């Protein structure tokens, strides 16, 4: 009532041209009268009603014509700074600014920042080279000439939770096609990173409107803008040389970095240079330096080995929609509550988290960024260790675009189509696709199912590619599911998980309850509007996150538990070659199976990484007091960084974990209390989101085929273009330091015979390799003649490969076992688990091999029913009896070795190691004194036989053709995966 009376009084005084007193301040007569009903022209639609590009066409015309000025909008008294300028460096949150306010904004300010700003209101911030002192005597015409860019706020409560459309165009900006390579970060949109600062604002009413605007800055109102220290260092920069007007203009453009590159169509494709002081404090986009596509380098060996497909032109293969489409902000509360179940939005895309949880550089950093050069400026070299920056280039961040996954799924569906009648094949295919997308496209699949309720409309691979641009087109509203799915196992997946409640009448150990209800991606989510992290509630400042996204951060120890990882890293799948009898269906307790079309089949644990960890010395869920315990997070989320290429060695990372406008920023009007927005500097406990593993193969595909796979390799918030290379460096370090140790001992046992013993000790807390069943590791053993040290000659070998990663014999021919070539007796050949090797055609390979019901080797996840070989390294502490506590039966036996390796007592003694003897016959003509024996452990995420199976089963499907085109043209030489293998560890010795 007080607020309503206040506004009425204002207008009464206005009518009589009387001075108005606002909160004890006297306002000049007629000032409020300038608040006229102009607003947005009727031709300017709301941004939520059209695409970003379509709205930019209208918006850019509006600002480039300076319509806001001709409409008579209220304006700041003068150009003002947003931070100090000291020693040639500007510390402002924006450049120097002069702000225009639409009438709706003025009414809201005059009313004491109470109530809701109506849709269509605008705040337009003109931006100039700082400091503001440069412009203190400039005329309006001179200011227009000096104008560099704008930041714009357009109120549209239907577009996102924060209710604003944000834009940051340069002067004369034209619309950029963000959907063309290299997929620049949009200049405009809902849920942009602007909220990282604007989320710190506060208003006296119940509604906070995300603006720092204050009457003291505006003409006709009392008071003066905030004052920041500005020294005279800028004056030296402005010393004019004896130049012509044209040269002066060119120099100014170069200094201010406002010259914009233009495409052939005349559209602006560049942005202010990141080296300018304005860009450093308020970057518009990371410069891509107009990157060129990686030139294909056809691997002739690969093509000869995999001739199933013809070579495709790069433009012709199926491309993923670019990452620019992957933006799903938090929807307005009213829209979320339209669902019968209440708040219906479960997930956001990662770019909503990027705003605060990506690294930043100077002047307000470095935060979550370790400089490796002489400065920490925008775009300078450094290690980007923020949650967003590192997660982006992990298999979790890339899961929704993984070209191997989609090709494998295609091959599975093709096999089902051949095996079953059309109707049954379609039903099983649908369930399989949904099961697989339950992890690889998890957010899209989960959100789709919630929105559809009991509808028979299911989420399919085709939905992953949906990206309509026309909001009025049929199916446009469904495009968000593709955006969510392509974002992979994103922030709001793990940080929304909670343990599934166990019913009071279920007396089983909780682990048993978990394994029967919550695996194969069937995780449980916490309360709507909550996200969970490791820090205690009283150690958090939740205001900005809750204000900006509608999610409140809360403490939960579950985020640190391996069981959370076990929801997707325990995968129980049907064996469609092995149907159950009626008796079995009646008697057997079905474990973790909710899909009706799968219940008639026996099941196998296709991935058992979590179970393997449980049956190791590192588990702490059955035995919480285990002194040797290490969770998944302890190993796969580093708390330090050792980066050999740069020489960086930090044992404990000390940094803030978020970037918002808090007390470390320049002061601003209408900030929340400092206690509400204080982001603590963490002296310990900062865990990187690098999720280390060994799949450098996948990351290299994204590095070289970023256009096909639709990713943006440069980082918006830091300007870094090295994030993907640093990810590969991290994988290489994981392989070489934290995966295994190898020992080699050799001695002469006869004049021309060497006995070599190779001992390998696994350092990982689960099987190695683990995860999907087609991963493999193998030993290359070489006897080298080093008479000429610059050109060692191979005398004997086991485990050598060609340039396509195929194991070869001494003559360079692929081993018959590589593609399971049938023997004369008709049986397919393979490498068994060796305890002794005597021939160069024998290779020790650590892998899982399965037969289908027809007795043929298969890499299908749903046809492998008989384990022929599983000699992957067991973790240290493995036991046949397991830890107890609910790990039993089907899930315990999933951690057992295969039938051949189980006969090797050393292999399963709980030491996590293996020993192989090599009896090597050396040609008698070879001198003994210059021989060296070298053993190397290599890893392959995608062995050649796995690729062959995909290409054989689906020679003409889009995902398989894409995978073939990528791998056949992938450059290996000089990369971590040269010759299609990743080196893990190596050692050598001289025979004694």
Coordinates of N, CA, C and O in Angstrom, one line a residue, residues 336-441:
X336 N 7.2 -23.8 -15.4 CA 7.6 -25.1 -14.8 C 6.5 -25.7 -14.0 O 6.4 -26.9 -14.0
X337 N 5.7 -24.8 -13.5 CA 4.6 -25.4 -12.6 C 3.4 -25.8 -13.4 O 2.4 -26.2 -12.8
X338 N 3.4 -25.6 -14.7 CA 2.3 -26.0 -15.5 C 2.1 -27.5 -15.5 O 1.1 -28.1 -15.8
X339 N 3.2 -28.2 -15.2 CA 3.2 -29.7 -15.3 C 2.4 -30.2 -14.0 O 2.6 -29.7 -12.9
X340 N 1.6 -31.3 -14.2 CA 0.9 -31.8 -13.0 C 1.7 -32.2 -11.9 O 1.3 -32.2 -10.7
X341 N 3.0 -32.6 -12.2 CA 3.9 -33.1 -11.1 C 4.6 -31.9 -10.4 O 5.4 -32.2 -9.5
X342 N 4.3 -30.7 -10.7 CA 4.9 -29.6 -10.1 C 6.1 -29.1 -10.9 O 6.1 -29.2 -12.2
X343 N 7.1 -28.6 -10.3 CA 8.3 -28.1 -10.9 C 8.9 -29.2 -11.9 O 9.5 -30.2 -11.4
X344 N 8.7 -29.0 -13.2 CA 8.9 -30.1 -14.1 C 10.3 -30.0 -14.8 O 10.6 -31.0 -15.5
X345 N 11.1 -29.0 -14.6 CA 12.3 -28.9 -15.3 C 13.4 -29.5 -14.4 O 13.8 -29.0 -13.4
X346 N 14.0 -30.7 -14.9 CA 15.0 -31.4 -14.1 C 16.4 -30.9 -14.4 O 17.2 -31.0 -13.5
X347 N 16.6 -30.4 -15.6 CA 18.0 -30.2 -16.1 C 18.2 -28.9 -16.8 O 17.3 -28.4 -17.4
X348 N 19.4 -28.4 -16.8 CA 19.9 -27.3 -17.6 C 21.1 -27.8 -18.4 O 21.8 -28.7 -18.0
X349 N 21.3 -27.1 -19.5 CA 22.6 -27.4 -20.2 C 23.7 -26.7 -19.5 O 23.6 -25.8 -18.8
X350 N 24.9 -27.2 -19.9 CA 26.1 -26.8 -19.1 C 26.5 -25.4 -19.3 O 27.2 -24.8 -18.5
X351 N 26.0 -24.8 -20.4 CA 26.4 -23.3 -20.6 C 25.7 -22.5 -19.5 O 26.2 -21.3 -19.3
X352 N 24.7 -23.0 -18.9 CA 24.1 -22.2 -17.8 C 25.0 -22.2 -16.5 O 25.0 -21.3 -15.7
X353 N 25.8 -23.3 -16.4 CA 26.7 -23.4 -15.3 C 28.0 -22.7 -15.6 O 28.8 -22.3 -14.7
X354 N 28.4 -22.7 -16.9 CA 29.6 -22.1 -17.4 C 29.7 -20.6 -16.9 O 30.8 -20.1 -16.6
X355 N 28.6 -19.9 -16.8 CA 28.6 -18.5 -16.4 C 29.5 -18.3 -15.2 O 30.2 -17.3 -15.2
X356 N 29.3 -19.1 -14.2 CA 30.0 -18.9 -12.9 C 31.1 -20.0 -12.7 O 32.1 -19.7 -11.9
X357 N 31.0 -21.1 -13.4 CA 31.9 -22.2 -13.1 C 32.9 -22.5 -14.2 O 33.4 -23.7 -14.3
X358 N 33.2 -21.5 -15.0 CA 34.3 -21.6 -15.9 C 35.4 -20.7 -15.4 O 35.1 -19.8 -14.5
X359 N 36.6 -20.8 -15.8 CA 37.7 -20.0 -15.4 C 37.6 -18.6 -15.9 O 36.9 -18.3 -16.9
X360 N 38.3 -17.7 -15.2 CA 38.4 -16.3 -15.7 C 39.9 -15.9 -15.6 O 40.6 -16.5 -14.8
X361 N 40.2 -14.9 -16.3 CA 41.6 -14.4 -16.3 C 41.6 -13.0 -15.7 O 40.6 -12.6 -15.1
X362 N 42.7 -12.3 -15.8 CA 42.7 -10.9 -15.3 C 41.7 -10.0 -15.9 O 41.3 -10.3 -17.1
X363 N 41.2 -9.0 -15.3 CA 41.6 -8.4 -14.0 C 41.0 -9.0 -12.8 O 41.4 -8.8 -11.7
X364 N 39.9 -9.8 -12.9 CA 39.3 -10.4 -11.8 C 39.7 -11.8 -11.5 O 39.0 -12.5 -10.7
X365 N 40.7 -12.2 -12.1 CA 41.3 -13.6 -11.8 C 42.8 -13.4 -11.7 O 43.3 -12.3 -11.4
X366 N 43.5 -14.5 -12.0 CA 43.0 -15.7 -12.5 C 42.3 -16.5 -11.4 O 42.7 -16.6 -10.3
X367 N 41.2 -17.1 -11.8 CA 40.4 -18.0 -11.0 C 40.1 -19.3 -11.8 O 39.7 -19.2 -12.9
X368 N 40.5 -20.4 -11.2 CA 40.3 -21.7 -11.8 C 41.1 -21.7 -13.2 O 40.7 -22.3 -14.1
X369 N 42.2 -21.0 -13.2 CA 43.0 -20.8 -14.4 C 44.5 -20.6 -13.9 O 44.7 -19.7 -13.1
X370 N 45.4 -21.4 -14.4 CA 46.8 -21.3 -14.0 C 47.6 -20.8 -15.1 O 47.8 -21.5 -16.1
X371 N 48.1 -19.6 -15.1 CA 48.8 -19.0 -16.2 C 50.1 -19.8 -16.4 O 50.8 -20.2 -15.4
X372 N 50.5 -20.0 -17.6 CA 51.8 -20.7 -18.0 C 52.7 -19.7 -18.8 O 53.8 -20.1 -19.1
X373 N 52.2 -18.5 -19.0 CA 53.0 -17.5 -19.7 C 53.4 -16.4 -18.8 O 53.4 -16.5 -17.6
X374 N 53.6 -15.2 -19.4 CA 54.1 -14.1 -18.6 C 52.9 -13.3 -18.0 O 53.1 -12.5 -17.1
X375 N 51.7 -13.6 -18.5 CA 50.6 -12.8 -17.9 C 49.4 -13.8 -17.8 O 49.4 -14.9 -18.3
X376 N 48.4 -13.3 -17.1 CA 47.1 -14.1 -17.0 C 46.0 -13.4 -17.7 O 44.9 -13.4 -17.3
X377 N 46.4 -12.7 -18.9 CA 45.4 -12.0 -19.6 C 44.5 -12.9 -20.4 O 44.8 -14.0 -20.7
X378 N 43.4 -12.3 -20.9 CA 42.4 -13.0 -21.7 C 43.1 -13.6 -23.0 O 43.8 -12.9 -23.7
X379 N 43.0 -14.9 -23.2 CA 43.6 -15.5 -24.4 C 45.0 -15.9 -24.2 O 45.6 -16.5 -25.1
X380 N 45.6 -15.6 -23.1 CA 47.0 -15.9 -22.8 C 47.1 -17.4 -22.4 O 46.1 -18.0 -21.9
X381 N 48.3 -18.0 -22.6 CA 48.4 -19.5 -22.3 C 48.2 -19.8 -20.9 O 48.7 -19.0 -20.0
X382 N 47.6 -20.9 -20.6 CA 47.4 -21.3 -19.2 C 46.6 -22.6 -19.1 O 46.1 -23.1 -20.2
X383 N 46.5 -23.1 -18.0 CA 45.8 -24.4 -17.7 C 44.4 -24.0 -17.2 O 44.3 -23.5 -16.0
X384 N 43.4 -24.3 -17.9 CA 42.0 -24.0 -17.5 C 41.5 -25.2 -16.7 O 41.2 -26.2 -17.3
X385 N 41.4 -25.0 -15.4 CA 41.0 -26.1 -14.5 C 39.7 -25.9 -13.9 O 39.4 -26.5 -12.8
X386 N 38.8 -25.2 -14.5 CA 37.5 -25.0 -13.9 C 36.6 -26.2 -14.2 O 36.9 -27.1 -15.0
X387 N 35.6 -26.4 -13.4 CA 34.7 -27.6 -13.6 C 34.2 -27.6 -15.0 O 34.2 -28.7 -15.7
X388 N 33.7 -26.5 -15.6 CA 33.2 -26.6 -16.9 C 34.3 -26.8 -17.9 O 34.2 -27.6 -18.9
X389 N 35.4 -26.1 -17.8 CA 36.5 -26.2 -18.8 C 37.1 -27.6 -18.9 O 37.5 -28.0 -20.0
X390 N 37.2 -28.3 -17.8 CA 37.8 -29.7 -17.9 C 36.7 -30.7 -18.3 O 37.0 -31.6 -19.0
X391 N 35.6 -30.6 -17.7 CA 34.5 -31.6 -18.0 C 34.2 -31.6 -19.4 O 33.9 -32.7 -20.0
X392 N 34.2 -30.5 -20.1 CA 33.9 -30.4 -21.5 C 34.6 -31.4 -22.4 O 34.0 -31.9 -23.3
X393 N 35.9 -31.7 -22.1 CA 36.7 -32.6 -22.9 C 36.9 -33.9 -22.3 O 38.0 -34.5 -22.5
X394 N 36.0 -34.4 -21.5 CA 36.0 -35.8 -21.0 C 35.0 -36.6 -21.7 O 34.0 -36.1 -22.3
X395 N 35.1 -37.9 -21.6 CA 34.0 -38.8 -22.2 C 32.6 -38.5 -21.6 O 31.6 -38.7 -22.3
X396 N 32.6 -37.9 -20.4 CA 31.3 -37.5 -19.9 C 30.7 -36.3 -20.6 O 29.5 -36.3 -21.0
X397 N 31.6 -35.3 -20.8 CA 31.1 -34.1 -21.5 C 30.8 -34.4 -22.9 O 30.1 -33.6 -23.6
X398 N 31.4 -35.4 -23.5 CA 31.3 -35.7 -25.0 C 30.3 -36.8 -25.2 O 30.1 -37.2 -26.4
X399 N 29.7 -37.4 -24.2 CA 28.9 -38.6 -24.3 C 27.8 -38.5 -25.3 O 27.4 -39.4 -26.0
X400 N 27.1 -37.3 -25.3 CA 26.0 -37.1 -26.2 C 26.3 -36.9 -27.6 O 25.4 -36.9 -28.5
X401 N 27.6 -36.8 -27.9 CA 28.1 -36.6 -29.3 C 29.1 -37.7 -29.7 O 29.7 -37.6 -30.7
X402 N 29.2 -38.7 -28.9 CA 30.2 -39.7 -29.1 C 30.0 -40.5 -30.4 O 29.0 -41.3 -30.4
X403 N 30.8 -40.4 -31.4 CA 30.5 -41.0 -32.7 C 30.6 -42.5 -32.6 O 30.0 -43.3 -33.4
X404 N 31.4 -43.0 -31.6 CA 31.6 -44.5 -31.5 C 30.3 -45.1 -30.9 O 29.8 -46.1 -31.4
X405 N 29.7 -44.4 -29.9 CA 28.5 -44.9 -29.3 C 27.4 -45.0 -30.3 O 26.7 -46.0 -30.4
X406 N 27.2 -43.9 -31.1 CA 26.1 -44.0 -32.1 C 26.3 -45.0 -33.2 O 25.3 -45.6 -33.7
X407 N 27.5 -45.3 -33.6 CA 27.8 -46.3 -34.6 C 27.5 -47.7 -33.9 O 27.0 -48.6 -34.6
X408 N 27.9 -47.9 -32.7 CA 27.7 -49.1 -32.0 C 26.2 -49.4 -31.9 O 25.7 -50.5 -32.1
X409 N 25.4 -48.4 -31.5 CA 24.0 -48.5 -31.3 C 23.4 -48.9 -32.7 O 22.5 -49.7 -32.7
X410 N 23.8 -48.2 -33.7 CA 23.3 -48.6 -35.1 C 23.5 -50.1 -35.4 O 22.6 -50.7 -35.9
X411 N 24.7 -50.6 -35.0 CA 25.0 -52.0 -35.3 C 24.1 -52.9 -34.5 O 23.7 -54.0 -35.0
X412 N 23.9 -52.5 -33.3 CA 23.0 -53.3 -32.4 C 21.6 -53.4 -33.0 O 21.0 -54.5 -33.1
X413 N 21.1 -52.3 -33.5 CA 19.7 -52.3 -34.1 C 19.7 -53.0 -35.4 O 18.6 -53.7 -35.7
X414 N 20.7 -53.0 -36.1 CA 20.8 -53.7 -37.4 C 20.7 -55.2 -37.1 O 20.0 -56.0 -37.8
X415 N 21.4 -55.7 -36.1 CA 21.4 -57.1 -35.7 C 20.0 -57.5 -35.3 O 19.6 -58.6 -35.6
X416 N 19.4 -56.7 -34.5 CA 18.0 -57.0 -34.0 C 17.0 -57.2 -35.2 O 16.2 -58.0 -35.2
X417 N 17.2 -56.3 -36.2 CA 16.3 -56.3 -37.3 C 16.5 -57.6 -38.1 O 15.5 -58.1 -38.7
X418 N 17.7 -58.1 -38.1 CA 17.9 -59.4 -38.9 C 17.4 -60.6 -38.1 O 17.1 -61.6 -38.6
X419 N 17.4 -60.5 -36.7 CA 17.2 -61.6 -35.9 C 15.7 -61.9 -35.6 O 15.3 -63.0 -35.5
X420 N 14.9 -60.8 -35.4 CA 13.6 -61.0 -34.9 C 12.5 -60.5 -36.0 O 12.8 -59.7 -36.9
X421 N 11.3 -61.0 -35.9 CA 10.2 -60.5 -36.7 C 10.1 -59.0 -36.5 O 10.5 -58.4 -35.5
X422 N 9.6 -58.3 -37.5 CA 9.6 -56.8 -37.5 C 9.0 -56.2 -36.2 O 9.6 -55.3 -35.7
X423 N 7.9 -56.7 -35.8 CA 7.3 -56.1 -34.6 C 8.1 -56.3 -33.3 O 8.3 -55.3 -32.6
X424 N 8.6 -57.5 -33.1 CA 9.4 -57.7 -31.9 C 10.7 -57.0 -32.0 O 11.2 -56.4 -31.0
X425 N 11.3 -57.0 -33.2 CA 12.6 -56.2 -33.4 C 12.4 -54.8 -33.1 O 13.2 -54.1 -32.4
X426 N 11.3 -54.2 -33.5 CA 11.0 -52.8 -33.3 C 10.8 -52.5 -31.8 O 11.3 -51.5 -31.2
X427 N 10.2 -53.4 -31.1 CA 9.9 -53.2 -29.6 C 11.2 -53.3 -28.8 O 11.5 -52.4 -28.0
X428 N 12.1 -54.3 -29.2 CA 13.3 -54.4 -28.4 C 14.3 -53.3 -28.8 O 15.0 -52.7 -28.0
X429 N 14.3 -52.9 -30.1 CA 15.1 -51.8 -30.5 C 14.8 -50.5 -29.8 O 15.7 -49.7 -29.4
X430 N 13.5 -50.2 -29.6 CA 13.1 -49.0 -28.9 C 13.6 -49.0 -27.5 O 14.1 -48.1 -27.0
X431 N 13.4 -50.2 -26.8 CA 13.8 -50.3 -25.4 C 15.4 -50.2 -25.3 O 15.9 -49.5 -24.4
X432 N 16.1 -50.7 -26.3 CA 17.5 -50.7 -26.2 C 18.0 -49.2 -26.4 O 18.9 -48.8 -25.7
X433 N 17.4 -48.6 -27.4 CA 17.8 -47.2 -27.6 C 17.6 -46.3 -26.4 O 18.4 -45.5 -26.0
X434 N 16.4 -46.5 -25.8 CA 16.1 -45.7 -24.6 C 17.0 -46.0 -23.5 O 17.5 -45.1 -22.7
X435 N 17.4 -47.3 -23.3 CA 18.3 -47.7 -22.3 C 19.7 -47.1 -22.5 O 20.3 -46.5 -21.5
X436 N 20.2 -47.1 -23.7 CA 21.5 -46.6 -24.0 C 21.5 -45.1 -23.9 O 22.5 -44.5 -23.4
X437 N 20.5 -44.4 -24.4 CA 20.4 -43.0 -24.3 C 20.1 -42.5 -22.8 O 20.3 -41.3 -22.5
X438 N 19.7 -43.4 -22.0 CA 19.6 -43.1 -20.6 C 20.9 -42.7 -19.9 O 20.8 -42.1 -18.8
X439 N 22.0 -43.0 -20.5 CA 23.3 -42.5 -20.0 C 23.9 -41.5 -21.1 O 24.4 -40.4 -20.7
X440 N 23.9 -41.9 -22.3 CA 24.6 -41.1 -23.3 C 23.8 -39.9 -23.8 O 24.4 -38.9 -24.2
X441 N 22.5 -39.9 -23.6 CA 21.6 -38.7 -23.9 C 20.7 -38.4 -22.7 O 19.6 -38.1 -22.8

